[in-house]
């Protein structure tokens, strides 16, 4: 440490003055005063931030023309067949085409790839400490209007996004800064820079001086009270009653199960008319042990759907992922593999198939994700990606696909059969491969009804023109097939250098507009007879799989906040439906009963007493269905419907039902009538029609009028069919209750 010494001369001056005023040489000698040293501490120099371990971040260790630089740099000029570029280290004067020193990288784009990562430079495997904040920077220069995407990601194969900056270049050197928070488990990250953009064709971009360091811990940001734009949409399904608007949810013991979550059920029943089984119909859940099937959770979901007039889209019969260990390690020849696949499909499809055409499970993803991004079959090992594995392709070959669809059709003749995959909405190579497969299916009599676009996408990426073009490709397939968006969510927290800690109102409105654009584009592009519908992959944001993929993060990809309130995104969805779905208002009817013809199944009808009721599609007075009543042990046993609130005191009603005796009770000729059980101050049983004799072989009408004389509000009102012959089994159809005009 340096020291500064100052001498105190004040006392010496005073002694000299006294001597001059009368002192003599006999006076005692004044001793010399020793002045102390005064030490001024040096201002401490702050410690430099801990640098990330990056070797050759400035390319100064490389020679001009080098395409395999020192360190962990990787140049990929053509990751896919349709992309090409020249990437090499160059030598230049400082500040001209090298930011510092004399070396930099030059990227010259020749031909674009279909994918934004087709042309890339990357620095792989940067060691990091988990749970820390990092700041990385790199310098870039390109002709004005050129651009590049700069990413900090976790390593392959996940490539989890930690930070992204999309930068338009100006012709001068620009510093690109990326701030990334590592998860506790992170030990390595990578820098990736992508150049596959139309504005870069025949242009050069220069990259130099990559570095990074750990940031000091910063205090948690205080989240303000955000005022989001108003949401007035009351019901999505009411805006489009004949259009599948789905949502993915599980049942069972999952944390986001619909069971014991009344708030989630309220949202579902208000806005959606179709459910997708999120995980509980995947192979590992339905057949965890060979030959032993587990349906408890999926049955719970299907029964909930049935009880609330919802349909179910089944997901999924055959997938390379989420298969049970026994299936992954199965030992057998090709024939044995075909047998276990076909048996899996047949058992499950048969379990959920219902009599007649009124199934609850109305469609299936038969095969999921059978293609890689380059359009080759997964399992064909055309890439070095560890995800390029599939027990089905590797043990059966491409033949597994048509065999799967044939097995599904044989087991469920009425269900729509889909092929489902991710990135189809922007990856042309992959979509073209799927379309080629569909064309081959149709040419060879293999059943397939639709293509499912998973659509796990990011805000405004892909752009709407790309989405439209890819939907149109499937719309144009002949013979026609259906188009379904099967797993839609919109990742929000992935743009800009610093991740968002809360959803701003501006960002929420961007999401609203993007959802509007997606739904609008779908409805404008896909004709009504080819619309399979749109399904959102989850209800509230915190239940989304994106909160933990590829690592813990904060995301807002869905239509509802965590407090179950609607987000502006819901309004965007609703606005598109209102603009493009024409709802034909039904002609006013005096009919007070709903589903009296059983065309909607047994919805709202119940068994009375010990009777059992089943939907029957072999006998019908009109339409396709009737209800079969069996197992009666008392005369009042039968079939009933809640009619509470339908009657008004002083009004007269016409009541009617059509009855046909079952052939197995043809030896009896029972009397049958319609009765009203009503509870107000007391319980009464009111005969609505005369007792009418019915027999096997023909339909007989019960008919009568009823004047409601009760003035108090009833607590129970049940309309039911009963018979004086307890052994009689009978069909019921076309039950009606109409107000007679006075």
XYZ file of C-alpha atoms in Angstrom:
742
model
C 0.000 0.000 0.000
C 1.316 3.487 -0.836
C 1.841 5.951 2.070
C 1.766 9.788 2.001
C 3.786 11.636 4.742
C 2.986 15.194 5.851
C 5.300 17.141 8.326
C 3.704 19.268 11.072
C 5.679 22.560 11.022
C 3.392 24.612 13.279
C 5.231 23.897 16.600
C 8.709 24.656 15.179
C 7.541 28.054 14.017
C 6.195 28.885 17.481
C 9.496 28.046 19.232
C 11.448 30.170 16.788
C 9.173 33.115 17.493
C 9.675 32.839 21.293
C 13.435 32.876 20.893
C 13.267 35.993 18.817
C 11.322 37.774 21.613
C 13.921 37.544 24.397
C 15.272 34.119 24.646
C 19.076 33.612 25.107
C 21.611 30.976 24.499
C 21.365 29.800 28.127
C 17.810 28.675 27.647
C 17.275 24.993 27.464
C 17.488 23.567 24.010
C 14.133 22.977 22.469
C 14.007 19.393 21.325
C 13.046 18.601 17.756
C 9.420 17.554 17.499
C 8.880 14.277 15.655
C 5.815 14.589 13.380
C 3.737 11.402 12.989
C 3.079 9.716 9.636
C -0.509 10.009 8.413
C -1.633 6.984 6.355
C -4.424 7.521 3.746
C -6.042 4.189 2.808
C -6.194 3.342 -0.834
C -9.694 3.202 -2.446
C -10.434 -0.516 -2.924
C -10.731 -1.692 -6.496
C -13.904 -3.831 -6.926
C -13.353 -7.460 -7.773
C -13.934 -8.249 -11.435
C -17.002 -10.441 -12.105
C -16.281 -14.112 -12.483
C -15.844 -14.821 -16.176
C -17.432 -17.732 -18.000
C -14.903 -20.235 -19.318
C -14.821 -19.438 -23.044
C -11.760 -20.401 -25.079
C -10.963 -18.428 -28.227
C -14.029 -16.184 -27.980
C -12.269 -13.706 -30.307
C -10.990 -16.235 -32.905
C -7.461 -14.814 -32.556
C -6.062 -18.337 -32.160
C -7.379 -19.349 -35.605
C -5.972 -18.942 -39.095
C -7.843 -17.227 -41.911
C -10.015 -19.713 -43.802
C -10.433 -21.956 -40.778
C -13.837 -23.742 -40.631
C -13.154 -25.742 -37.451
C -12.028 -23.078 -34.950
C -10.147 -23.626 -31.709
C -12.303 -24.117 -28.620
C -15.889 -25.345 -28.688
C -16.927 -23.452 -31.802
C -18.978 -25.361 -34.387
C -19.856 -24.017 -37.846
C -22.948 -25.536 -39.486
C -23.467 -24.012 -42.933
C -26.120 -26.543 -44.040
C -27.854 -28.431 -41.231
C -30.603 -29.364 -43.662
C -30.483 -30.213 -47.335
C -32.123 -26.995 -48.550
C -29.720 -24.654 -46.690
C -26.265 -23.579 -47.817
C -23.792 -20.923 -46.745
C -20.095 -20.224 -46.335
C -18.832 -19.888 -42.754
C -15.134 -19.315 -42.049
C -12.648 -17.356 -39.964
C -11.360 -14.260 -41.796
C -8.490 -11.837 -41.225
C -9.303 -8.124 -41.290
C -8.220 -4.771 -39.974
C -9.583 -4.003 -36.528
C -13.035 -2.346 -36.529
C -13.485 -3.038 -40.240
C -14.670 -6.655 -40.336
C -13.083 -7.653 -37.032
C -14.297 -5.845 -33.928
C -11.035 -6.329 -31.995
C -7.753 -7.825 -33.088
C -7.507 -9.130 -36.630
C -9.786 -12.178 -36.687
C -13.566 -12.665 -36.901
C -16.087 -15.045 -38.446
C -17.793 -14.300 -41.752
C -21.148 -15.918 -42.561
C -22.363 -15.590 -46.159
C -25.854 -16.955 -46.801
C -26.409 -18.587 -50.180
C -29.654 -20.592 -49.969
C -32.213 -20.536 -47.166
C -33.318 -23.641 -45.368
C -36.937 -24.328 -44.481
C -36.069 -24.025 -40.806
C -34.642 -21.013 -38.955
C -31.766 -23.124 -37.564
C -30.631 -24.385 -40.987
C -27.520 -22.145 -40.919
C -25.857 -21.859 -37.510
C -22.683 -21.101 -35.651
C -22.548 -22.292 -32.065
C -20.254 -22.334 -29.073
C -21.030 -25.619 -27.313
C -20.659 -26.718 -23.688
C -19.941 -23.535 -21.742
C -19.454 -24.595 -18.096
C -21.878 -22.774 -15.773
C -22.891 -22.817 -12.130
C -26.515 -23.721 -11.493
C -28.818 -21.153 -9.932
C -26.825 -18.134 -11.157
C -27.517 -15.192 -13.457
C -25.166 -14.831 -16.429
C -24.577 -12.084 -18.946
C -23.157 -13.112 -22.306
C -22.218 -10.758 -25.100
C -21.109 -11.088 -28.692
C -20.413 -8.441 -31.334
C -22.090 -8.573 -34.753
C -21.953 -6.547 -37.932
C -23.989 -6.918 -41.115
C -25.301 -4.850 -43.947
C -28.235 -2.676 -42.883
C -31.417 -4.771 -42.743
C -29.737 -8.143 -42.289
C -30.556 -10.010 -39.078
C -29.717 -12.958 -36.849
C -31.193 -14.762 -33.850
C -28.944 -15.130 -30.795
C -29.759 -17.872 -28.271
C -28.448 -19.107 -24.962
C -29.699 -22.678 -24.615
C -29.191 -25.843 -22.602
C -27.259 -28.542 -24.518
C -28.663 -31.097 -26.959
C -31.013 -32.796 -27.188
C -33.315 -30.458 -25.236
C -31.993 -27.105 -26.446
C -33.926 -25.459 -23.636
C -34.193 -21.735 -24.156
C -32.663 -19.469 -21.514
C -32.406 -16.271 -23.544
C -33.169 -15.076 -27.058
C -32.434 -11.835 -28.911
C -33.624 -11.282 -32.491
C -31.412 -8.491 -33.818
C -31.695 -6.423 -36.996
C -28.260 -5.189 -38.027
C -27.350 -1.637 -39.024
C -24.077 -1.846 -40.941
C -22.037 -0.969 -37.838
C -20.679 -3.187 -35.069
C -23.397 -3.941 -32.466
C -23.055 -5.536 -29.053
C -25.644 -8.273 -28.485
C -26.262 -8.913 -24.788
C -28.066 -11.994 -23.492
C -28.982 -12.412 -19.830
C -29.696 -15.974 -18.733
C -30.687 -17.505 -15.392
C -29.433 -21.072 -14.981
C -31.455 -23.712 -13.169
C -29.896 -25.472 -10.181
C -29.282 -28.604 -12.262
C -27.612 -26.770 -15.147
C -23.902 -27.346 -15.687
C -23.517 -26.487 -19.384
C -25.079 -24.013 -21.797
C -24.458 -23.125 -25.439
C -24.529 -20.022 -27.644
C -26.330 -20.536 -30.961
C -26.623 -17.924 -33.716
C -29.011 -18.562 -36.617
C -28.926 -16.826 -40.003
C -31.580 -18.528 -42.191
C -33.508 -15.398 -43.137
C -34.568 -14.075 -46.500
C -32.992 -10.652 -45.889
C -29.580 -12.333 -45.519
C -29.428 -14.016 -48.950
C -26.186 -13.105 -50.727
C -25.150 -10.968 -47.734
C -22.351 -11.388 -45.190
C -22.557 -11.080 -41.407
C -19.504 -10.862 -39.136
C -19.261 -12.225 -35.578
C -16.530 -11.464 -33.015
C -15.646 -11.213 -29.302
C -17.882 -13.690 -27.457
C -17.594 -13.454 -23.660
C -19.629 -13.908 -20.504
C -19.607 -13.503 -16.731
C -21.687 -14.191 -13.626
C -23.886 -11.318 -12.452
C -24.300 -10.374 -8.814
C -27.532 -11.623 -7.288
C -30.268 -9.081 -7.776
C -33.255 -8.504 -5.479
C -36.553 -9.993 -6.578
C -38.586 -7.697 -8.763
C -41.791 -6.330 -7.267
C -44.665 -7.317 -9.528
C -47.073 -4.443 -10.145
C -50.854 -4.653 -10.278
C -51.386 -5.061 -14.026
C -54.609 -3.927 -15.684
C -55.329 -6.254 -18.597
C -57.705 -5.514 -21.455
C -61.334 -6.445 -20.828
C -62.621 -9.964 -21.475
C -66.340 -10.140 -22.263
C -66.558 -13.613 -23.881
C -69.031 -15.756 -21.953
C -68.698 -19.106 -23.736
C -66.498 -20.228 -26.612
C -68.654 -23.254 -27.408
C -71.811 -21.135 -27.557
C -70.180 -19.065 -30.305
C -69.499 -22.194 -32.388
C -71.905 -24.972 -31.356
C -70.935 -27.341 -34.197
C -67.182 -26.805 -33.962
C -64.873 -28.859 -31.713
C -63.301 -26.539 -29.131
C -61.204 -28.812 -26.968
C -58.965 -28.713 -23.925
C -56.437 -31.269 -22.651
C -56.868 -32.439 -19.045
C -56.191 -35.604 -17.042
C -58.237 -37.355 -14.397
C -56.996 -39.595 -11.595
C -54.417 -38.371 -9.093
C -52.487 -35.984 -11.332
C -51.831 -32.550 -9.868
C -53.871 -30.910 -12.621
C -56.603 -33.560 -12.633
C -60.136 -32.295 -13.176
C -61.335 -34.476 -10.296
C -61.997 -32.452 -7.123
C -61.228 -29.189 -8.956
C -64.618 -27.472 -9.324
C -63.070 -24.284 -10.742
C -61.552 -26.232 -13.648
C -64.822 -28.079 -14.253
C -66.692 -24.771 -14.365
C -64.340 -23.437 -17.050
C -64.582 -26.650 -19.081
C -68.358 -26.804 -18.948
C -68.665 -23.115 -19.811
C -66.262 -22.906 -22.739
C -65.349 -26.323 -24.192
C -67.199 -29.178 -25.876
C -64.354 -31.693 -26.272
C -61.643 -33.116 -24.015
C -58.270 -34.605 -24.909
C -56.677 -37.030 -22.493
C -53.446 -35.259 -21.607
C -51.394 -38.273 -20.471
C -53.745 -40.937 -19.188
C -54.425 -42.607 -22.548
C -50.771 -42.896 -23.548
C -49.375 -46.433 -23.845
C -47.455 -46.533 -20.570
C -50.587 -45.632 -18.573
C -53.078 -47.908 -20.309
C -50.877 -51.045 -20.534
C -48.197 -50.771 -17.831
C -47.709 -54.557 -17.828
C -48.094 -56.746 -20.892
C -51.674 -57.927 -21.152
C -52.827 -55.921 -18.118
C -54.748 -52.752 -18.955
C -55.453 -49.915 -16.531
C -58.542 -47.869 -17.404
C -59.510 -46.281 -14.077
C -58.262 -42.763 -14.819
C -59.308 -42.674 -18.468
C -62.749 -44.090 -17.649
C -63.126 -41.343 -15.063
C -62.398 -38.742 -17.744
C -64.724 -40.319 -20.315
C -67.559 -40.647 -17.801
C -67.157 -36.996 -16.814
C -67.342 -36.063 -20.501
C -70.443 -38.220 -21.027
C -72.184 -36.701 -18.003
C -71.564 -33.190 -19.325
C -72.332 -33.711 -23.031
C -68.665 -33.478 -24.033
C -66.836 -35.641 -26.565
C -63.302 -37.026 -26.139
C -60.347 -37.072 -28.547
C -58.217 -40.110 -27.655
C -54.451 -39.587 -27.371
C -52.616 -41.837 -28.315
C -52.403 -45.492 -29.487
C -48.840 -45.729 -30.880
C -45.929 -43.497 -29.892
C -42.181 -44.027 -29.576
C -42.223 -42.177 -26.220
C -44.068 -42.829 -22.943
C -44.265 -46.557 -23.535
C -43.988 -49.037 -20.687
C -40.583 -50.615 -19.928
C -41.854 -54.042 -20.989
C -42.717 -52.659 -24.411
C -39.406 -50.816 -24.745
C -37.426 -53.988 -24.001
C -39.720 -56.488 -25.705
C -37.839 -59.329 -27.415
C -39.446 -60.843 -30.478
C -39.403 -61.008 -34.242
C -41.296 -58.660 -36.561
C -44.483 -60.727 -36.355
C -44.415 -60.605 -32.545
C -43.963 -56.828 -32.570
C -46.901 -56.430 -34.952
C -49.011 -58.589 -32.648
C -48.307 -56.545 -29.516
C -48.988 -53.276 -31.369
C -52.246 -54.454 -32.916
C -53.385 -56.010 -29.635
C -52.705 -52.753 -27.765
C -54.784 -50.768 -30.264
C -57.601 -53.307 -30.447
C -58.004 -53.708 -26.697
C -58.116 -49.967 -26.031
C -60.294 -48.960 -28.978
C -62.763 -51.731 -28.169
C -62.907 -50.680 -24.521
C -63.975 -47.140 -25.415
C -66.206 -48.056 -28.376
C -69.909 -47.700 -27.514
C -72.949 -49.187 -29.175
C -74.363 -47.170 -32.043
C -72.843 -43.988 -33.428
C -73.062 -41.859 -30.306
C -69.605 -42.609 -28.929
C -68.061 -40.338 -26.345
C -64.553 -41.037 -27.691
C -65.128 -39.791 -31.238
C -61.568 -39.602 -32.588
C -58.051 -40.922 -31.967
C -54.450 -39.983 -32.564
C -53.499 -43.390 -33.938
C -49.781 -42.672 -34.428
C -47.858 -39.792 -32.879
C -44.550 -38.236 -34.026
C -43.320 -40.894 -36.465
C -41.172 -38.449 -38.475
C -37.984 -36.521 -37.742
C -37.504 -32.875 -38.665
C -35.779 -33.814 -41.940
C -38.865 -35.719 -43.116
C -37.324 -39.160 -42.548
C -38.926 -41.827 -40.388
C -37.988 -41.693 -36.721
C -35.869 -44.766 -36.115
C -34.371 -44.683 -39.584
C -31.240 -43.185 -37.919
C -30.658 -40.514 -40.555
C -29.542 -38.070 -37.852
C -27.219 -38.166 -34.864
C -30.043 -36.929 -32.643
C -30.672 -39.288 -29.717
C -34.402 -38.746 -30.316
C -34.077 -40.603 -33.636
C -35.230 -43.870 -32.062
C -38.509 -45.753 -32.362
C -39.081 -49.334 -31.281
C -41.907 -49.534 -33.824
C -39.875 -48.536 -36.873
C -36.783 -50.401 -35.726
C -38.662 -53.677 -35.198
C -41.434 -53.485 -37.802
C -40.325 -50.873 -40.325
C -42.502 -48.220 -41.987
C -45.203 -50.886 -42.301
C -46.157 -50.262 -38.666
C -48.065 -47.126 -39.688
C -50.650 -48.614 -42.098
C -51.018 -51.656 -39.830
C -51.848 -49.391 -36.884
C -54.574 -47.554 -38.804
C -56.135 -50.756 -40.087
C -56.260 -52.155 -36.555
C -57.842 -48.950 -35.229
C -60.532 -48.926 -37.928
C -61.368 -52.575 -37.313
C -61.792 -51.931 -33.586
C -63.735 -48.656 -33.891
C -65.434 -48.197 -37.265
C -66.948 -44.797 -36.359
C -63.989 -42.876 -34.893
C -62.005 -40.313 -36.868
C -58.404 -41.542 -37.146
C -55.633 -38.903 -37.061
C -51.891 -38.764 -37.561
C -50.446 -36.267 -35.028
C -47.041 -34.506 -34.944
C -45.216 -31.386 -33.793
C -43.706 -28.605 -35.953
C -45.953 -29.481 -38.895
C -47.238 -25.939 -38.697
C -43.892 -24.549 -39.917
C -41.576 -27.392 -40.989
C -42.187 -28.034 -44.712
C -39.921 -31.098 -44.916
C -41.807 -32.852 -42.154
C -45.276 -31.863 -43.353
C -44.516 -32.946 -46.917
C -43.424 -36.362 -45.607
C -46.691 -36.732 -43.679
C -48.753 -35.704 -46.715
C -46.862 -38.230 -48.835
C -47.729 -40.913 -46.270
C -51.418 -39.923 -46.369
C -51.457 -40.043 -50.169
C -49.900 -43.499 -50.046
C -52.514 -44.600 -47.487
C -55.355 -43.406 -49.683
C -53.923 -45.041 -52.781
C -53.703 -48.362 -50.931
C -56.987 -48.341 -49.039
C -55.505 -47.585 -45.597
C -58.019 -45.652 -43.459
C -57.047 -42.173 -42.242
C -59.375 -39.244 -41.552
C -57.150 -36.349 -40.562
C -53.822 -34.745 -39.710
C -53.251 -33.187 -36.297
C -51.011 -30.124 -35.984
C -49.748 -30.123 -32.389
C -48.853 -26.404 -32.534
C -46.664 -25.873 -29.474
C -45.489 -22.489 -30.724
C -44.075 -19.153 -29.565
C -45.579 -15.699 -29.779
C -45.686 -14.669 -33.464
C -43.473 -17.601 -34.446
C -44.306 -19.034 -36.897
C -45.840 -16.106 -38.703
C -49.432 -16.303 -39.861
C -48.557 -16.644 -43.549
C -46.579 -19.811 -42.765
C -49.435 -21.236 -40.691
C -51.894 -20.531 -43.506
C -49.687 -22.130 -46.138
C -49.192 -25.313 -44.105
C -52.885 -25.692 -43.265
C -53.683 -25.181 -46.938
C -51.410 -28.061 -47.931
C -53.544 -30.476 -45.925
C -56.821 -28.891 -47.033
C -55.773 -29.587 -50.639
C -55.272 -33.351 -50.121
C -57.688 -35.420 -52.222
C -59.740 -37.294 -51.213
C -60.385 -34.712 -48.486
C -59.231 -35.294 -44.931
C -59.765 -33.280 -41.762
C -57.396 -30.725 -40.247
C -57.166 -30.458 -36.463
C -55.030 -28.242 -34.231
C -54.526 -30.717 -31.420
C -52.213 -29.244 -28.760
C -52.177 -25.456 -29.062
C -50.244 -23.322 -26.588
C -48.305 -20.099 -27.148
C -45.003 -19.725 -25.281
C -44.626 -16.092 -24.180
C -41.443 -15.762 -22.153
C -38.819 -16.335 -24.813
C -38.091 -13.094 -26.586
C -35.672 -10.338 -25.609
C -32.529 -10.657 -23.578
C -34.114 -10.631 -20.097
C -36.876 -13.126 -19.212
C -40.142 -11.586 -18.010
C -41.091 -12.083 -14.375
C -44.741 -11.187 -14.953
C -47.094 -10.900 -17.908
C -47.342 -7.275 -18.927
C -50.582 -5.894 -20.358
C -48.815 -5.163 -23.642
C -47.545 -8.728 -23.864
C -50.993 -10.123 -22.995
C -52.525 -8.114 -25.829
C -49.903 -9.466 -28.241
C -50.950 -12.972 -27.209
C -54.616 -12.025 -27.666
C -53.895 -10.881 -31.214
C -51.873 -14.011 -32.030
C -54.617 -16.350 -30.776
C -57.107 -14.333 -32.827
C -54.904 -14.614 -35.914
C -54.429 -18.379 -35.492
C -58.143 -19.138 -35.045
C -59.132 -16.735 -37.829
C -56.584 -18.247 -40.224
C -57.754 -21.772 -39.408
C -61.417 -20.903 -40.022
C -60.670 -18.986 -43.224
C -58.428 -21.728 -44.611
C -60.157 -24.952 -43.569
C -63.607 -25.587 -45.096
C -66.361 -26.490 -42.668
C -66.490 -30.141 -43.735
C -62.746 -30.542 -43.054
C -62.617 -28.878 -39.638
C -61.517 -31.268 -36.919
C -61.406 -28.436 -34.380
C -58.915 -26.640 -32.149
C -57.725 -27.983 -28.785
C -55.836 -25.957 -26.156
C -53.205 -27.954 -24.257
C -54.345 -27.132 -20.717
C -56.693 -24.843 -18.804
C -54.723 -22.497 -16.507
C -51.152 -21.332 -17.045
C -49.613 -23.003 -14.003
C -50.824 -26.426 -15.185
C -48.997 -26.118 -18.507
C -46.209 -28.592 -19.274
C -44.136 -25.591 -20.397
C -43.646 -24.523 -16.775
C -41.171 -27.401 -16.469
C -39.962 -27.934 -20.022
C -37.212 -28.045 -20.797
C -36.575 -26.794 -17.252
C -38.412 -24.786 -14.554
C -39.498 -21.421 -15.910
C -42.412 -18.985 -15.814
C -44.814 -19.138 -18.721
C -48.281 -17.889 -19.701
C -49.212 -20.021 -22.736
C -52.934 -20.735 -22.172
C -56.297 -18.939 -22.004
C -56.757 -18.618 -18.223
C -54.722 -17.129 -15.383
C -53.875 -19.194 -12.309
C -56.798 -17.627 -10.414
C -59.139 -19.092 -13.080
C -59.971 -15.705 -14.614
C -59.958 -15.362 -18.387
C -56.947 -13.815 -20.112
C -57.163 -11.441 -23.074
C -56.112 -14.463 -25.183
C -59.565 -15.980 -24.573
C -61.147 -12.845 -26.002
C -58.912 -13.118 -29.055
C -60.108 -16.707 -29.604
C -63.734 -15.625 -29.107
C -63.458 -12.650 -31.466
C -62.333 -14.898 -34.311
C -65.215 -17.307 -33.675
C -67.735 -14.451 -33.652
C -66.433 -13.106 -36.944
C -66.193 -16.373 -38.855
C -68.688 -18.875 -37.416
C -72.255 -18.389 -38.571
C -74.613 -19.591 -35.870
C -78.038 -20.479 -37.213
C -80.631 -19.671 -34.595
C -83.089 -22.538 -34.148
C -86.713 -21.969 -34.992
C -88.631 -21.206 -31.790
C -90.390 -24.326 -30.561
C -93.056 -24.994 -28.012
C -91.226 -28.206 -27.069
C -90.101 -27.968 -23.448
C -88.139 -31.205 -23.171
C -84.562 -31.598 -24.378
C -83.301 -34.861 -25.878
C -86.705 -36.500 -25.804
C -85.653 -38.408 -28.943
C -82.420 -39.788 -27.397
C -80.366 -38.621 -30.386
C -77.939 -37.092 -27.885
C -77.698 -40.406 -26.058
C -79.062 -40.864 -22.553
C -78.074 -37.326 -21.596
C -80.442 -36.033 -18.845
C -82.320 -39.386 -18.555
C -81.941 -41.665 -15.534
C -82.990 -45.131 -14.438
C -85.800 -45.189 -11.864
C -85.737 -47.758 -9.093
C -84.035 -51.045 -9.945
C -84.474 -50.612 -13.705
C -81.500 -50.317 -16.033
C -81.548 -48.161 -19.149
C -79.327 -48.490 -22.205
C -79.138 -46.579 -25.458
C -80.359 -48.710 -28.343
C -79.578 -48.066 -32.022
C -81.497 -51.060 -33.417
C -84.979 -49.762 -32.564
C -86.216 -46.190 -33.023
C -89.569 -44.557 -33.621
C -87.789 -41.728 -35.449
C -84.127 -40.915 -35.857
C -81.456 -43.420 -34.850
C -81.906 -44.129 -31.140
C -84.272 -45.141 -28.413
C -83.899 -46.097 -24.752
C -84.333 -49.745 -23.671
C -85.740 -50.235 -20.149
C -84.984 -53.582 -18.470
C -84.627 -55.221 -15.064
C -87.726 -53.732 -13.433
C -88.838 -55.220 -10.102
C -91.650 -52.777 -9.205
C -94.402 -51.210 -11.292
C -93.002 -47.705 -10.754
C -89.548 -48.716 -11.996
C -88.581 -47.378 -15.416
C -86.950 -44.333 -16.986
C -87.237 -40.763 -15.718
C -86.276 -37.180 -16.518
C -85.986 -34.098 -14.312
C -88.638 -31.534 -15.415
C -88.410 -29.184 -12.454
C -89.343 -25.606 -13.398
C -91.029 -26.472 -16.713
C -94.609 -26.119 -15.474
C -96.548 -22.911 -14.774
C -99.688 -22.825 -12.648
C -102.840 -22.512 -14.751
C -101.193 -23.647 -17.998
C -102.164 -26.780 -19.956
C -99.646 -29.101 -21.582
C -99.693 -31.878 -24.138
C -97.646 -34.895 -23.008
C -96.626 -37.738 -25.320
C -94.291 -40.748 -25.574
C -93.874 -43.674 -27.965
C -93.458 -47.152 -26.473
C -92.633 -50.527 -28.006
C -92.510 -53.796 -26.078
C -89.232 -55.741 -26.221
C -89.460 -59.059 -28.078
C -88.250 -61.013 -25.049
C -91.420 -60.049 -23.145
C -93.809 -60.503 -26.058
C -96.000 -62.909 -24.092
C -97.336 -60.072 -21.919
C -99.491 -57.097 -22.886
C -98.782 -54.564 -20.173
C -100.448 -51.249 -19.547
C -98.028 -48.287 -19.651
C -98.462 -44.614 -18.708
C -96.581 -41.374 -18.150
C -96.561 -40.144 -14.545
C -95.354 -36.946 -12.875
C -93.849 -37.163 -9.375
C -93.944 -33.683 -7.910
C -92.918 -32.503 -4.461
C -93.966 -29.126 -3.001
C -95.727 -29.029 0.336
C -96.256 -32.766 -0.098
C -95.434 -35.482 -2.624
C -97.962 -36.246 -5.372
C -97.998 -38.756 -8.240
C -100.028 -37.344 -11.143
C -101.167 -39.469 -14.104
C -100.366 -37.533 -17.308
C -101.645 -40.076 -19.875
C -104.220 -42.845 -19.746
C -102.943 -46.357 -19.196
C -102.282 -47.746 -22.675
C -101.719 -51.357 -23.672
C -98.545 -52.025 -25.653
C -97.262 -55.136 -27.398
C -94.230 -56.355 -29.301
C -93.814 -55.521 -32.974
C -95.155 -51.962 -33.197
C -94.782 -48.567 -31.603
C -97.721 -47.262 -29.532
C -98.216 -43.639 -28.512
C -99.030 -42.533 -24.987
C -100.749 -39.155 -25.176
C -102.640 -36.863 -22.867
C -103.093 -33.322 -21.600
C -102.190 -32.011 -18.186
C -103.194 -28.759 -16.492
C -100.782 -27.660 -13.787
C -102.757 -26.555 -10.742
C -99.997 -26.370 -8.162
C -99.144 -22.783 -7.217
C -96.234 -23.393 -4.867
C -92.689 -23.880 -6.160
C -91.914 -27.574 -6.483
C -88.692 -28.955 -4.974
C -88.756 -32.069 -7.205
C -90.468 -32.778 -10.528
C -89.794 -36.091 -12.304
C -91.464 -37.317 -15.489
C -91.336 -41.121 -15.786
C -92.699 -44.116 -17.685
C -94.154 -46.954 -15.580
C -95.965 -50.230 -16.294
C -98.362 -52.458 -14.362
C -96.386 -55.517 -15.526
C -93.074 -55.745 -13.679
C -91.596 -58.286 -16.101
C -92.073 -56.001 -19.098
C -89.016 -54.661 -20.906
C -89.758 -51.871 -23.365
C -88.301 -49.240 -25.673
C -89.065 -45.532 -25.207
C -88.691 -42.819 -27.870
C -89.884 -39.335 -28.841
C -91.013 -38.153 -25.416
C -92.435 -34.618 -25.655
C -93.937 -31.945 -23.450
C -95.494 -28.902 -25.167
C -97.443 -25.904 -23.941
C -100.929 -25.676 -25.442
C -101.808 -22.197 -26.652
C -104.848 -20.751 -24.861
